[in-house]
Every structure is written in C-alpha cells, then in structure tokens.
mmCIF file of C-alpha atoms in Angstrom:
data_model
loop_
_atom_site.group_PDB
_atom_site.id
_atom_site.type_symbol
_atom_site.label_atom_id
_atom_site.label_comp_id
_atom_site.label_asym_id
_atom_site.label_seq_id
_atom_site.Cartn_x
_atom_site.Cartn_y
_atom_site.Cartn_z
ATOM 1 C CA MET A 1 0.130 0.092 0.019
ATOM 2 C CA PHE A 2 2.733 2.312 0.989
ATOM 3 C CA LYS A 3 4.544 1.702 -2.382
ATOM 4 C CA SER A 4 1.660 2.322 -4.140
ATOM 5 C CA ILE A 5 0.951 5.798 -2.492
ATOM 6 C CA LYS A 6 4.851 6.733 -2.863
ATOM 7 C CA ALA A 7 4.372 5.784 -6.591
ATOM 8 C CA ALA A 8 1.427 7.751 -7.083
ATOM 9 C CA PHE A 9 3.047 10.844 -5.712
ATOM 10 C CA SER A 10 6.347 10.333 -7.383
ATOM 11 C CA LYS A 11 4.760 11.749 -10.749
ATOM 12 C CA GLU A 12 3.186 15.197 -11.523
ATOM 13 C CA PRO A 13 -0.430 15.594 -10.672
ATOM 14 C CA LEU A 14 -2.800 14.838 -13.643
ATOM 15 C CA GLU A 15 -5.028 17.837 -13.996
ATOM 16 C CA ILE A 16 -8.206 16.971 -15.992
ATOM 17 C CA THR A 17 -11.812 18.067 -16.255
ATOM 18 C CA PHE A 18 -14.544 15.733 -15.202
ATOM 19 C CA ASP A 19 -15.571 14.909 -18.991
ATOM 20 C CA GLN A 20 -12.105 14.162 -19.762
ATOM 21 C CA LEU A 21 -12.296 11.166 -17.669
ATOM 22 C CA PRO A 22 -13.898 8.566 -19.802
ATOM 23 C CA VAL A 23 -11.474 9.695 -22.721
ATOM 24 C CA ILE A 24 -8.558 8.994 -20.337
ATOM 25 C CA MET A 25 -9.724 5.703 -18.881
ATOM 26 C CA ASN A 26 -10.189 4.606 -22.619
ATOM 27 C CA GLN A 27 -6.812 5.606 -23.416
ATOM 28 C CA GLU A 28 -5.320 3.911 -20.417
ATOM 29 C CA PHE A 29 -6.955 0.704 -20.722
ATOM 30 C CA ALA A 30 -8.355 0.215 -24.385
ATOM 31 C CA ARG A 31 -6.609 -2.962 -24.673
ATOM 32 C CA GLU A 32 -7.461 -4.423 -21.307
ATOM 33 C CA LEU A 33 -10.932 -3.428 -21.618
ATOM 34 C CA ALA A 34 -11.224 -4.931 -25.157
ATOM 35 C CA THR A 35 -9.698 -8.193 -24.022
ATOM 36 C CA TYR A 36 -12.421 -8.078 -20.696
ATOM 37 C CA MET A 37 -15.394 -7.630 -23.339
ATOM 38 C CA GLN A 38 -14.241 -10.207 -25.707
ATOM 39 C CA ARG A 39 -13.958 -12.689 -22.779
ATOM 40 C CA ALA A 40 -17.225 -11.462 -21.156
ATOM 41 C CA GLU A 41 -18.759 -12.106 -24.803
ATOM 42 C CA CYS A 42 -17.236 -15.601 -24.987
ATOM 43 C CA LEU A 43 -18.548 -16.646 -21.656
ATOM 44 C CA SER A 44 -21.992 -15.340 -22.394
ATOM 45 C CA GLN A 45 -22.071 -17.333 -25.511
ATOM 46 C CA GLN A 46 -20.807 -20.376 -23.936
ATOM 47 C CA ILE A 47 -23.319 -20.005 -20.892
ATOM 48 C CA VAL A 48 -26.186 -19.682 -23.198
ATOM 49 C CA GLU A 49 -25.186 -22.588 -25.375
ATOM 50 C CA THR A 50 -24.747 -24.675 -22.289
ATOM 51 C CA PHE A 51 -28.264 -23.538 -21.020
ATOM 52 C CA SER A 52 -29.769 -24.633 -24.330
ATOM 53 C CA ASP A 53 -28.104 -28.162 -23.920
ATOM 54 C CA LEU A 54 -29.707 -28.077 -20.315
ATOM 55 C CA LYS A 55 -33.129 -27.084 -21.856
ATOM 56 C CA GLU A 56 -33.083 -30.033 -24.469
ATOM 57 C CA LEU A 57 -32.357 -32.532 -21.399
ATOM 58 C CA LEU A 58 -35.148 -30.855 -19.565
ATOM 59 C CA LYS A 59 -37.509 -31.724 -22.589
ATOM 60 C CA GLN A 60 -36.353 -35.307 -22.456
ATOM 61 C CA LEU A 61 -37.045 -35.363 -18.866
ATOM 62 C CA LYS A 62 -40.446 -34.205 -19.500
ATOM 63 C CA ALA A 63 -41.139 -36.721 -22.202
ATOM 64 C CA ALA A 64 -39.991 -39.680 -20.012
ATOM 65 C CA PRO A 65 -42.912 -41.772 -18.586
ATOM 66 C CA ALA A 66 -43.640 -41.531 -15.114
ATOM 67 C CA THR A 67 -45.060 -44.302 -12.649
ATOM 68 C CA THR A 68 -47.712 -42.345 -11.087
ATOM 69 C CA SER A 69 -49.693 -39.271 -11.786
ATOM 70 C CA PHE A 70 -48.275 -37.233 -9.105
ATOM 71 C CA THR A 71 -44.921 -37.998 -10.386
ATOM 72 C CA GLU A 72 -45.975 -36.770 -13.896
ATOM 73 C CA LEU A 73 -47.348 -33.814 -12.501
ATOM 74 C CA THR A 74 -44.284 -32.971 -10.370
ATOM 75 C CA LYS A 75 -41.897 -33.662 -13.038
ATOM 76 C CA ASN A 76 -43.643 -31.465 -15.699
ATOM 77 C CA ASN A 77 -43.887 -28.527 -13.132
ATOM 78 C CA PHE A 78 -40.176 -28.657 -12.373
ATOM 79 C CA CYS A 79 -39.495 -28.920 -16.319
ATOM 80 C CA ASP A 80 -41.632 -26.181 -17.119
ATOM 81 C CA ARG A 81 -40.191 -23.698 -14.507
ATOM 82 C CA ALA A 82 -36.636 -24.461 -15.372
ATOM 83 C CA CYS A 83 -37.279 -23.941 -19.185
ATOM 84 C CA GLU A 84 -39.086 -20.693 -18.381
ATOM 85 C CA ARG A 85 -36.154 -19.415 -16.639
ATOM 86 C CA ILE A 86 -33.630 -20.556 -19.337
ATOM 87 C CA ASP A 87 -35.884 -18.756 -22.131
ATOM 88 C CA ALA A 88 -35.476 -15.700 -20.233
ATOM 89 C CA ILE A 89 -31.567 -15.869 -20.486
ATOM 90 C CA THR A 90 -29.875 -14.386 -23.781
ATOM 91 C CA ILE A 91 -26.665 -12.989 -25.031
ATOM 92 C CA PRO A 92 -26.668 -9.475 -23.469
ATOM 93 C CA PRO A 93 -25.720 -6.423 -24.949
ATOM 94 C CA ALA A 94 -21.552 -5.779 -24.876
ATOM 95 C CA ALA A 95 -21.851 -3.613 -21.637
ATOM 96 C CA TRP A 96 -20.992 -3.740 -18.064
ATOM 97 C CA PRO A 97 -24.644 -3.410 -16.477
ATOM 98 C CA ALA A 98 -26.027 -5.931 -19.122
ATOM 99 C CA TYR A 99 -23.237 -8.484 -18.037
ATOM 100 C CA ARG A 100 -24.125 -8.117 -14.317
ATOM 101 C CA THR A 101 -27.849 -8.461 -14.910
ATOM 102 C CA PHE A 102 -26.978 -11.523 -17.216
ATOM 103 C CA VAL A 103 -24.955 -13.423 -14.559
ATOM 104 C CA GLY A 104 -27.580 -12.527 -11.926
ATOM 105 C CA ASP A 105 -30.205 -14.134 -14.093
ATOM 106 C CA ALA A 106 -28.073 -17.328 -15.019
ATOM 107 C CA GLU A 107 -27.464 -17.731 -11.119
ATOM 108 C CA GLU A 108 -31.140 -17.638 -10.321
ATOM 109 C CA ALA A 109 -31.976 -20.144 -13.071
ATOM 110 C CA MET A 110 -29.273 -22.548 -11.722
ATOM 111 C CA THR A 111 -30.551 -22.163 -8.257
ATOM 112 C CA LEU A 112 -33.813 -23.530 -9.261
ATOM 113 C CA ILE A 113 -32.324 -26.480 -11.375
ATOM 114 C CA ASN A 114 -29.606 -27.301 -8.884
ATOM 115 C CA ASN A 115 -32.040 -27.350 -5.759
ATOM 116 C CA PRO A 116 -35.402 -28.750 -6.567
ATOM 117 C CA SER A 117 -37.663 -29.212 -3.354
ATOM 118 C CA LEU A 118 -37.754 -32.220 -1.356
ATOM 119 C CA LYS A 119 -40.925 -33.464 -2.820
ATOM 120 C CA GLU A 120 -39.482 -32.962 -6.388
ATOM 121 C CA PHE A 121 -36.041 -34.495 -5.264
ATOM 122 C CA LYS A 122 -38.164 -37.728 -4.219
ATOM 123 C CA GLN A 123 -40.297 -37.773 -7.298
ATOM 124 C CA LEU A 124 -37.209 -37.155 -9.652
ATOM 125 C CA HIS A 125 -34.974 -39.916 -8.445
ATOM 126 C CA GLN A 126 -36.784 -42.389 -10.658
ATOM 127 C CA PHE A 127 -35.212 -40.663 -13.739
ATOM 128 C CA LYS A 128 -31.682 -41.266 -12.337
ATOM 129 C CA THR A 129 -29.982 -41.361 -15.740
ATOM 130 C CA ILE A 130 -31.159 -38.318 -17.018
ATOM 131 C CA MET A 131 -30.883 -36.414 -14.083
ATOM 132 C CA THR A 132 -27.224 -37.414 -13.992
ATOM 133 C CA GLN A 133 -27.058 -35.974 -17.339
ATOM 134 C CA ILE A 134 -28.562 -32.830 -16.135
ATOM 135 C CA ALA A 135 -26.398 -32.478 -13.215
ATOM 136 C CA SER A 136 -23.360 -32.975 -15.141
ATOM 137 C CA LYS A 137 -24.295 -30.385 -17.609
ATOM 138 C CA ALA A 138 -25.206 -28.114 -14.644
ATOM 139 C CA LYS A 139 -21.907 -28.159 -13.392
ATOM 140 C CA THR A 140 -20.660 -27.005 -16.602
ATOM 141 C CA VAL A 141 -22.840 -23.728 -16.415
ATOM 142 C CA ASP A 142 -22.232 -23.344 -12.874
ATOM 143 C CA ALA A 143 -18.407 -23.103 -13.412
ATOM 144 C CA LYS A 144 -18.865 -20.908 -16.422
ATOM 145 C CA ILE A 145 -21.003 -18.650 -14.001
ATOM 146 C CA ILE A 146 -18.419 -18.707 -11.385
ATOM 147 C CA GLU A 147 -15.654 -17.801 -13.697
ATOM 148 C CA PHE A 148 -17.821 -14.915 -15.153
ATOM 149 C CA ARG A 149 -18.680 -13.655 -11.552
ATOM 150 C CA LYS A 150 -14.933 -13.790 -10.571
ATOM 151 C CA MET A 151 -14.315 -11.715 -13.638
ATOM 152 C CA LEU A 152 -17.229 -9.219 -12.860
ATOM 153 C CA GLU A 153 -15.775 -8.713 -9.357
ATOM 154 C CA THR A 154 -11.966 -8.754 -9.475
ATOM 155 C CA GLY A 155 -9.306 -7.596 -11.284
ATOM 156 C CA THR A 156 -8.147 -4.230 -12.693
ATOM 157 C CA SER A 157 -10.895 -4.352 -15.311
ATOM 158 C CA LYS A 158 -13.540 -4.488 -12.662
ATOM 159 C CA LYS A 159 -11.925 -1.585 -11.076
ATOM 160 C CA VAL A 160 -12.012 0.231 -14.662
ATOM 161 C CA LEU A 161 -15.475 -0.414 -15.258
ATOM 162 C CA ASP A 162 -16.451 0.543 -11.677
ATOM 163 C CA VAL A 163 -15.100 4.007 -12.432
ATOM 164 C CA PHE A 164 -16.948 4.063 -15.331
ATOM 165 C CA ASP A 165 -20.401 3.265 -13.299
ATOM 166 C CA ALA A 166 -19.467 5.977 -11.006
ATOM 167 C CA TYR A 167 -18.536 8.493 -13.404
ATOM 168 C CA GLU A 168 -22.052 7.799 -14.892
ATOM 169 C CA THR A 169 -23.493 8.037 -11.643
ATOM 170 C CA ILE A 170 -22.023 11.422 -10.969
ATOM 171 C CA LYS A 171 -22.949 12.657 -14.617
ATOM 172 C CA GLU A 172 -26.454 11.626 -13.658
ATOM 173 C CA ARG A 173 -26.426 13.442 -10.076
ATOM 174 C CA GLN A 174 -24.942 16.621 -11.869
ATOM 175 C CA GLN A 175 -27.842 16.764 -14.195
ATOM 176 C CA GLU A 176 -30.392 16.326 -11.348
ATOM 177 C CA LEU A 177 -28.494 19.234 -9.371
ATOM 178 C CA ALA A 178 -28.685 21.536 -12.251
ATOM 179 C CA HIS A 179 -32.418 20.714 -12.798
ATOM 180 C CA LEU A 180 -32.814 21.197 -9.078
ATOM 181 C CA GLY A 181 -31.012 24.611 -9.616
ATOM 182 C CA GLU A 182 -33.179 25.706 -12.310
ATOM 183 C CA THR A 183 -36.427 24.685 -10.374
ATOM 184 C CA ILE A 184 -35.253 26.756 -7.513
ATOM 185 C CA ALA A 185 -34.575 29.714 -9.658
ATOM 186 C CA MET A 186 -37.990 29.535 -11.156
ATOM 187 C CA THR A 187 -39.516 29.374 -7.554
ATOM 188 C CA GLU A 188 -37.547 32.134 -6.376
ATOM 189 C CA LYS A 189 -38.810 34.222 -9.551
ATOM 190 C CA SER A 190 -42.442 33.429 -8.942
ATOM 191 C CA ILE A 191 -42.374 34.321 -5.373
ATOM 192 C CA PRO A 192 -41.662 38.239 -5.656
ATOM 193 C CA PHE A 193 -44.610 38.216 -8.390
ATOM 194 C CA LEU A 194 -47.158 36.676 -6.026
ATOM 195 C CA VAL A 195 -45.706 39.281 -3.374
ATOM 196 C CA ASP A 196 -46.324 42.001 -5.631
ATOM 197 C CA GLU A 197 -49.765 40.591 -6.495
ATOM 198 C CA VAL A 198 -50.572 40.577 -2.571
ATOM 199 C CA GLY A 199 -49.659 44.312 -2.620
ATOM 200 C CA LYS A 200 -52.150 45.015 -5.279
ATOM 201 C CA ASN A 201 -54.886 43.064 -3.586
ATOM 202 C CA ASP A 202 -54.053 45.197 -0.434
ATOM 203 C CA ARG A 203 -54.327 48.522 -2.492
ATOM 204 C CA GLU A 204 -57.594 47.479 -4.067
ATOM 205 C CA ILE A 205 -58.708 46.523 -0.703
ATOM 206 C CA GLU A 206 -58.054 50.070 0.802
ATOM 207 C CA MET A 207 -59.274 51.682 -2.543
ATOM 208 C CA ASN A 208 -62.573 49.895 -1.945
ATOM 209 C CA ARG A 209 -62.557 50.688 1.710
ATOM 210 C CA LEU A 210 -61.964 54.704 0.886
ATOM 211 C CA LYS A 211 -65.080 54.461 -1.688
ATOM 212 C CA LEU A 212 -67.089 52.933 1.198
ATOM 213 C CA SER A 213 -66.036 55.537 3.693
ATOM 214 C CA GLU A 214 -67.532 58.221 0.896
ATOM 215 C CA LEU A 215 -70.863 56.985 1.806
ATOM 216 C CA HIS A 216 -70.610 57.755 5.442
ATOM 217 C CA GLU A 217 -72.874 60.874 5.090
ATOM 218 C CA LEU A 218 -75.625 58.686 3.715
ATOM 219 C CA GLU A 219 -75.084 56.603 6.514
ATOM 220 C CA ILE A 220 -75.470 59.430 8.948
ATOM 221 C CA GLU A 221 -78.511 60.781 7.132
ATOM 222 C CA ILE A 222 -80.070 57.330 7.627
ATOM 223 C CA GLU A 223 -79.054 57.410 11.427
ATOM 224 C CA ASN A 224 -80.798 61.062 11.891
ATOM 225 C CA LYS A 225 -83.835 59.996 10.267
ATOM 226 C CA LYS A 226 -83.948 56.938 12.126
ATOM 227 C CA THR A 227 -83.430 59.091 15.371
ATOM 228 C CA GLN A 228 -86.599 61.262 14.153
ATOM 229 C CA LEU A 229 -88.526 58.067 13.840
ATOM 230 C CA ASP A 230 -87.829 57.133 17.008
ATOM 231 C CA THR A 231 -89.062 60.302 18.475
ATOM 232 C CA LEU A 232 -92.283 60.130 16.446
ATOM 233 C CA SER A 233 -92.818 56.490 17.731
ATOM 234 C CA LYS A 234 -92.315 57.704 21.440
ATOM 235 C CA GLN A 235 -94.632 60.476 20.866
ATOM 236 C CA LEU A 236 -97.229 58.074 19.322
ATOM 237 C CA ASP A 237 -96.570 55.574 22.092
ATOM 238 C CA GLN A 238 -97.610 58.162 24.620
ATOM 239 C CA SER A 239 -100.750 59.201 22.631
ATOM 240 C CA PHE A 240 -101.638 55.455 22.539
ATOM 241 C CA SER A 241 -100.834 54.472 26.144
ATOM 242 C CA GLY A 242 -103.616 52.654 27.801
ATOM 243 C CA MET A 243 -105.936 53.485 24.821
ATOM 244 C CA ASP A 244 -106.238 49.413 23.878
ATOM 245 C CA LYS A 245 -108.196 48.742 26.940
ATOM 246 C CA LEU A 246 -110.737 51.522 26.223
ATOM 247 C CA PHE A 247 -111.062 50.339 22.470
ATOM 248 C CA ARG A 248 -111.761 46.942 23.968
ATOM 249 C CA LEU A 249 -114.616 48.360 26.009
ATOM 250 C CA PHE A 250 -115.904 50.193 22.970
ATOM 251 C CA PHE A 251 -115.778 47.329 20.450
ATOM 252 C CA HIS A 252 -117.353 45.178 22.859
ATOM 253 C CA GLN A 253 -120.284 47.394 22.895
ATOM 254 C CA HIS A 254 -120.074 48.011 18.869
ATOM 255 C CA GLU A 255 -119.278 44.450 17.291
ATOM 256 C CA THR A 256 -120.286 45.818 13.870
ATOM 257 C CA TYR A 257 -117.060 47.372 13.227
ATOM 258 C CA GLU A 258 -114.787 45.441 10.915
ATOM 259 C CA ASP A 259 -111.817 43.611 12.301
ATOM 260 C CA THR A 260 -109.233 45.981 11.067
ATOM 261 C CA LEU A 261 -110.493 48.553 13.237
ATOM 262 C CA LYS A 262 -111.023 46.059 16.099
ATOM 263 C CA SER A 263 -107.439 45.778 16.288
ATOM 264 C CA TYR A 264 -106.999 49.129 17.956
ATOM 265 C CA ALA A 265 -107.865 47.138 20.799
ATOM 266 C CA VAL A 266 -104.882 45.053 20.703
ATOM 267 C CA GLN A 267 -102.147 47.269 19.130
ATOM 268 C CA PRO A 268 -103.568 50.668 18.393
ATOM 269 C CA LYS A 269 -100.436 52.183 17.423
ATOM 270 C CA GLU A 270 -99.433 50.032 14.854
ATOM 271 C CA THR A 271 -103.008 49.872 13.713
ATOM 272 C CA PHE A 272 -103.200 53.513 13.102
ATOM 273 C CA LEU A 273 -100.044 53.587 11.244
ATOM 274 C CA LEU A 274 -99.800 50.587 9.140
ATOM 275 C CA HIS A 275 -103.581 49.410 8.933
ATOM 276 C CA ASP A 276 -105.894 52.093 9.309
ATOM 277 C CA ALA A 277 -105.705 53.424 5.627
ATOM 278 C CA GLU A 278 -108.770 55.344 5.565
ATOM 279 C CA ASN A 279 -107.608 57.164 8.972
ATOM 280 C CA ARG A 280 -110.624 56.178 10.928
ATOM 281 C CA LEU A 281 -109.302 56.890 14.093
ATOM 282 C CA PRO A 282 -110.782 60.379 14.632
ATOM 283 C CA THR A 283 -114.269 59.120 14.047
ATOM 284 C CA LEU A 284 -113.486 56.503 16.670
ATOM 285 C CA LEU A 285 -112.068 58.926 19.287
ATOM 286 C CA ALA A 286 -115.225 60.883 18.608
ATOM 287 C CA GLU A 287 -117.593 58.362 19.444
ATOM 288 C CA LEU A 288 -115.510 56.910 22.170
ATOM 289 C CA GLU A 289 -115.403 60.360 23.807
ATOM 290 C CA LYS A 290 -119.159 60.429 23.410
ATOM 291 C CA GLU A 291 -119.661 57.075 25.090
ATOM 292 C CA ILE A 292 -117.305 57.986 27.698
ATOM 293 C CA ASN A 293 -119.376 61.405 28.546
ATOM 294 C CA ASN A 294 -122.491 59.399 28.710
ATOM 295 C CA GLY A 295 -121.313 56.823 31.054
ATOM 296 C CA ALA A 296 -121.556 54.007 28.805
ATOM 297 C CA ILE A 297 -117.751 53.601 29.423
ATOM 298 C CA ASP A 298 -116.414 53.904 32.851
ATOM 299 C CA CYS A 299 -113.046 55.523 33.206
ATOM 300 C CA ASP A 300 -111.276 57.493 35.423
ATOM 301 C CA ASP A 301 -110.883 61.510 35.073
ATOM 302 C CA LYS A 302 -107.182 61.354 33.692
ATOM 303 C CA ARG A 303 -108.130 58.997 31.009
ATOM 304 C CA LYS A 304 -111.217 60.741 30.207
ATOM 305 C CA GLU A 305 -109.391 63.819 29.852
ATOM 306 C CA HIS A 306 -106.872 62.130 27.732
ATOM 307 C CA VAL A 307 -109.451 60.612 25.202
ATOM 308 C CA SER A 308 -110.867 64.381 25.022
ATOM 309 C CA ASP A 309 -107.533 65.723 24.276
ATOM 310 C CA LEU A 310 -107.073 63.208 21.198
ATOM 311 C CA ALA A 311 -110.517 63.666 20.140
ATOM 312 C CA LYS A 312 -110.006 67.441 20.098
ATOM 313 C CA THR A 313 -106.748 67.266 18.040
ATOM 314 C CA PRO A 314 -107.009 64.714 15.454
ATOM 315 C CA ALA A 315 -105.156 66.748 12.801
ATOM 316 C CA MET A 316 -102.020 66.073 15.221
ATOM 317 C CA LEU A 317 -102.040 62.633 15.138
ATOM 318 C CA LEU A 318 -102.770 62.386 11.214
ATOM 319 C CA THR A 319 -99.632 64.780 11.003
ATOM 320 C CA LEU A 320 -97.765 62.265 13.235
ATOM 321 C CA LYS A 321 -98.664 59.546 11.066
ATOM 322 C CA ALA A 322 -97.859 61.267 7.936
ATOM 323 C CA ASP A 323 -94.307 62.242 9.385
ATOM 324 C CA TYR A 324 -93.906 58.640 10.738
ATOM 325 C CA LEU A 325 -94.798 56.865 7.348
ATOM 326 C CA ARG A 326 -92.808 59.588 4.936
ATOM 327 C CA LEU A 327 -89.775 58.929 7.455
ATOM 328 C CA ARG A 328 -90.200 55.300 7.131
ATOM 329 C CA GLN A 329 -90.092 55.353 3.440
ATOM 330 C CA SER A 330 -87.316 57.605 3.411
ATOM 331 C CA ILE A 331 -85.307 55.589 5.169
ATOM 332 C CA GLN A 332 -86.187 52.284 3.277
ATOM 333 C CA PHE A 333 -85.229 54.296 -0.008
ATOM 334 C CA LEU A 334 -81.971 55.211 1.655
ATOM 335 C CA ASN A 335 -81.192 51.772 2.883
ATOM 336 C CA GLN A 336 -81.762 50.676 -0.537
ATOM 337 C CA GLU A 337 -79.732 53.313 -1.927
ATOM 338 C CA LEU A 338 -76.772 52.784 0.415
ATOM 339 C CA ALA A 339 -77.016 48.710 -0.217
ATOM 340 C CA GLU A 340 -77.105 49.516 -4.040
ATOM 341 C CA LYS A 341 -73.954 51.705 -3.665
ATOM 342 C CA GLU A 342 -72.128 49.626 -1.322
ATOM 343 C CA GLU A 343 -72.626 46.114 -3.001
ATOM 344 C CA PRO A 344 -69.986 46.951 -5.799
ATOM 345 C CA PHE A 345 -67.579 48.034 -3.417
ATOM 346 C CA LEU A 346 -68.087 45.288 -1.060
ATOM 347 C CA ARG A 347 -68.323 42.519 -4.008
ATOM 348 C CA ALA A 348 -64.746 44.025 -5.116
ATOM 349 C CA MET A 349 -63.381 44.083 -1.600
ATOM 350 C CA ARG A 350 -64.238 40.258 -0.789
ATOM 351 C CA HIS A 351 -63.047 39.352 -4.222
ATOM 352 C CA ALA A 352 -59.706 41.217 -3.260
ATOM 353 C CA GLN A 353 -59.451 39.691 0.152
ATOM 354 C CA GLU A 354 -60.043 36.156 -1.408
ATOM 355 C CA THR A 355 -57.532 36.465 -3.989
ATOM 356 C CA LYS A 356 -55.204 37.890 -1.610
ATOM 357 C CA SER A 357 -55.432 34.865 0.865
ATOM 358 C CA GLN A 358 -54.955 32.635 -1.954
ATOM 359 C CA ASN A 359 -51.832 34.487 -3.107
ATOM 360 C CA GLU A 360 -50.639 34.598 0.642
ATOM 361 C CA ARG A 361 -51.056 30.861 0.721
ATOM 362 C CA GLN A 362 -49.147 30.265 -2.499
ATOM 363 C CA VAL A 363 -46.286 32.470 -1.286
ATOM 364 C CA GLU A 364 -46.013 30.463 1.811
ATOM 365 C CA ALA A 365 -46.349 27.274 -0.279
ATOM 366 C CA LEU A 366 -43.679 28.567 -2.415
ATOM 367 C CA ARG A 367 -41.450 29.525 0.247
ATOM 368 C CA GLU A 368 -41.662 25.873 1.944
ATOM 369 C CA LYS A 369 -41.115 24.507 -1.432
ATOM 370 C CA ARG A 370 -37.959 26.781 -2.161
ATOM 371 C CA GLN A 371 -36.500 25.721 1.340
ATOM 372 C CA LYS A 372 -37.081 22.036 0.648
ATOM 373 C CA ARG A 373 -35.457 22.221 -2.473
ATOM 374 C CA LEU A 374 -32.465 24.345 -1.067
ATOM 375 C CA ASP A 375 -31.866 21.481 1.464
ATOM 376 C CA ASP A 376 -32.287 18.880 -0.928
ATOM 377 C CA ARG A 377 -29.697 20.775 -3.248
ATOM 378 C CA GLN A 378 -27.446 20.866 -0.301
ATOM 379 C CA GLU A 379 -27.950 17.215 0.264
ATOM 380 C CA ALA A 380 -27.186 16.468 -3.426
ATOM 381 C CA GLU A 381 -23.948 18.823 -3.221
ATOM 382 C CA ARG A 382 -22.631 16.715 -0.388
ATOM 383 C CA VAL A 383 -23.487 13.354 -1.895
ATOM 384 C CA LEU A 384 -21.983 14.665 -5.239
ATOM 385 C CA ARG A 385 -18.733 15.825 -3.487
ATOM 386 C CA ALA A 386 -18.218 12.368 -1.548
ATOM 387 C CA ASP A 387 -18.863 10.281 -4.852
ATOM 388 C CA THR A 388 -16.545 12.626 -6.693
ATOM 389 C CA SER A 389 -13.884 12.232 -4.114
ATOM 390 C CA VAL A 390 -14.283 8.376 -4.011
ATOM 391 C CA LEU A 391 -14.337 8.440 -7.833
ATOM 392 C CA LEU A 392 -10.603 10.531 -7.961
ATOM 393 C CA MET A 393 -9.269 8.068 -5.494
ATOM 394 C CA SER A 394 -10.352 5.029 -7.553
ATOM 395 C CA LEU A 395 -8.766 6.727 -10.625
ATOM 396 C CA SER A 396 -5.698 7.750 -8.865
ATOM 397 C CA ASP A 397 -5.245 4.068 -7.629
ATOM 398 C CA LEU A 398 -5.573 3.014 -11.230
ATOM 399 C CA LEU A 399 -3.269 5.308 -12.822
ATOM 400 C CA ASN A 400 -0.913 5.116 -10.029
ATOM 401 C CA ARG A 401 -1.039 8.857 -10.202
ATOM 402 C CA GLU A 402 -2.426 11.530 -8.317
ATOM 403 C CA ILE A 403 -5.558 13.263 -10.058
ATOM 404 C CA VAL A 404 -6.598 16.796 -9.694
ATOM 405 C CA LEU A 405 -10.234 17.692 -10.990
ATOM 406 C CA ARG A 406 -10.354 21.130 -12.968
ATOM 407 C CA SER A 407 -13.438 23.083 -12.878
#
C-alpha cells in the first residue's frame, strides 16, 4: 500500500476536467477493456449454449414416462419452471451493467435447477439416468457462471468498469443538481411576483374601503332619520298609552266594526300607522269620547281627559302618522340606495381579500417548497462531493498518479 502511495506521488499530478475522465480511461485501459469485453462475450455465449443443452435434457425429462400421475405432475412442473427461466436468458448487449444482470439471471436459473424441493427430489429420483446428465451439464454451466462472476468482481478491469459506473452516476447527479437549480430559480422568480400581487390586493382593498367611507354621509342621514322616527314613535306611544283597554270596551259594545279597526283594541299604534288606511281614528275617538261622557264606558278623569284631548286634536295625530310614514319610507329608500352603492365595493373588496388569501397561501407554499429544494440541493451537493472524491481516489489508484479535477 505504501509503495502504491509513494509511486502515485512520484509523478506530477494529472489535472483533468470531469468530462475528460472517460477519454483518459479508454486511452489507458483500451486493450485491457477490449480483452475483458471479448472474454465476457465469449463466456455469455458459452453459458447460453450450455443452457440450451440443459433445456434439451429437461425436454427429455418431461417426455419420460412416470410411474404415477403425481410423479408426472411434479416432473412436468419442475421442467416447465426451469425451461421458463432458461428462455429468459439471452446473450446480453456488450455492456458492463448488462453482463451483471445476465450473470444474476443465470445464477437464479441454476439455483432452481440445482435445488429442487424435497418433494421434487423424491419424485425425480426414478429418472436417475437423465437427472445425472442434467447434473453434469449443470456443473459446466455453474463453472462458467462462477468464472464470469469472478471476472466481474475482481481484477483491474472490474475497477475500471466501476470507475465508469461511478462516472455515469455522477453525471446523472450533476444533471439532477442542475435541474434542481433551475427549479429553485423558477420558484424564486415566482415568489416576488406573488408578493407584488398581494400588494396589489391590499391596494385594491384600501381603495374600496375609501369608496365605502365616502358613503358615510348617507349613513349619517339614515341614522338621523332613524332618530327622528324613534322620536315620533315615542310620541305615538304616549298618545296611545292605555288606549287598547278603552277600545276593547268600546268594541265590546259596538261589534259591527270591521276586524281591521278592532285591532285598535290590541295594538292601537301599529293599527293607526299601518292598517287604518282610511284614517278612521278621529271618528272612533269622537264616538269613544261620546260613550265616556254619557257613562256607557267607565274610566277615571285622567283617562277621560286624555281621550278628550286626542279627540279635539285629530289633525296632530294624522300629521304624526304622515311624518312617521314619510320618514320610514325615506329610510327604506336610503337603505336601498346605500346597499346598491355599497354592493359593488363590498363585492370587489371580498374578491380582493379572497385573492389575497390565495396568493398568500401560494407564497407560503412556494417558500416552503424553495426551502425544501435548497435543503435537497445541499444534500445532493454533499453526496456529489463524496462520490466525486471516491471516484478520484479510484482513478488515482488505477493510474498510479494523483488526480486533480479542474473546473
């Protein structure tokens, strides 16, 4: 080992680029690789031919008569499985990975042929002559496979081919790393674009918020009218306070009135405002006052005075009603106007907020994806450096010379 290290450093370091590596390997080991590939091709040919001989013997075994149907079935199953494995073994392309696969397939086929189950062994024992021929031919195949396996796993040629394998692996890693870099770059370009879109969404939301604020005067007008309406409602509450009981007594004596007017006995204010379209209240109050004055309806002086005041000022009640209904209609109109003006801005704001949320989620997802890819790239770079270091050590050992990789 120390002699190898000393010899390696007794020469000037060899500076090469990564892409020059296979060229140098072919230059240095062309003859040896040619011999290796020639021998591999020869061995694969011999193994395939010997397997063909084995298949013929298996066909003879299958055709041989058996003493029982069970033996016949066992024998045929064994032969069919073995022949199926043999049929899958063909001369491989002249390439190192293909030869490794070829040897592995050949070994699996021989494992099946050399190791029948105990049941199969007992049934096949009666075909001793042909089984002996199969065993003899199997030894020949096994010897060739062992020779091929040894050639694949030992010697300088194997080391050279390992270097080629490592070179191809590193090339693939470099391509993956380059693709990963491109993906990261694309992701990093997408993030600022989406962040800018979020800013646009914020500006759109604020613009619509300002437009909504411009409707504040209309909202104030509505609130003022609601306050006025509430004041009128309280005045009417005072006017109709306790009147439901008096109207109940009145309608009890005058049942001929229609049901609409009879609702004064339940909700006098609501009936006056919403259900007495013909404004019959002044007439009812005059008749109610008359009934109270002639003693038909009994009530205290305070209530009597209140009814008298209402009966004398029907115009005031009708004015209150007209003002109330006008205000209520005005509020309804203004609310409708406000809703119609607000809706486009609210709809645009909701859309901008939803779009903003989507963009923010995409930004977060892209940032997480970018970080994961950055971590992946860091790990890929670490693996690439380690693989390259091992490759250079192997190449240095083969060339007996220090190798320096130039960018």
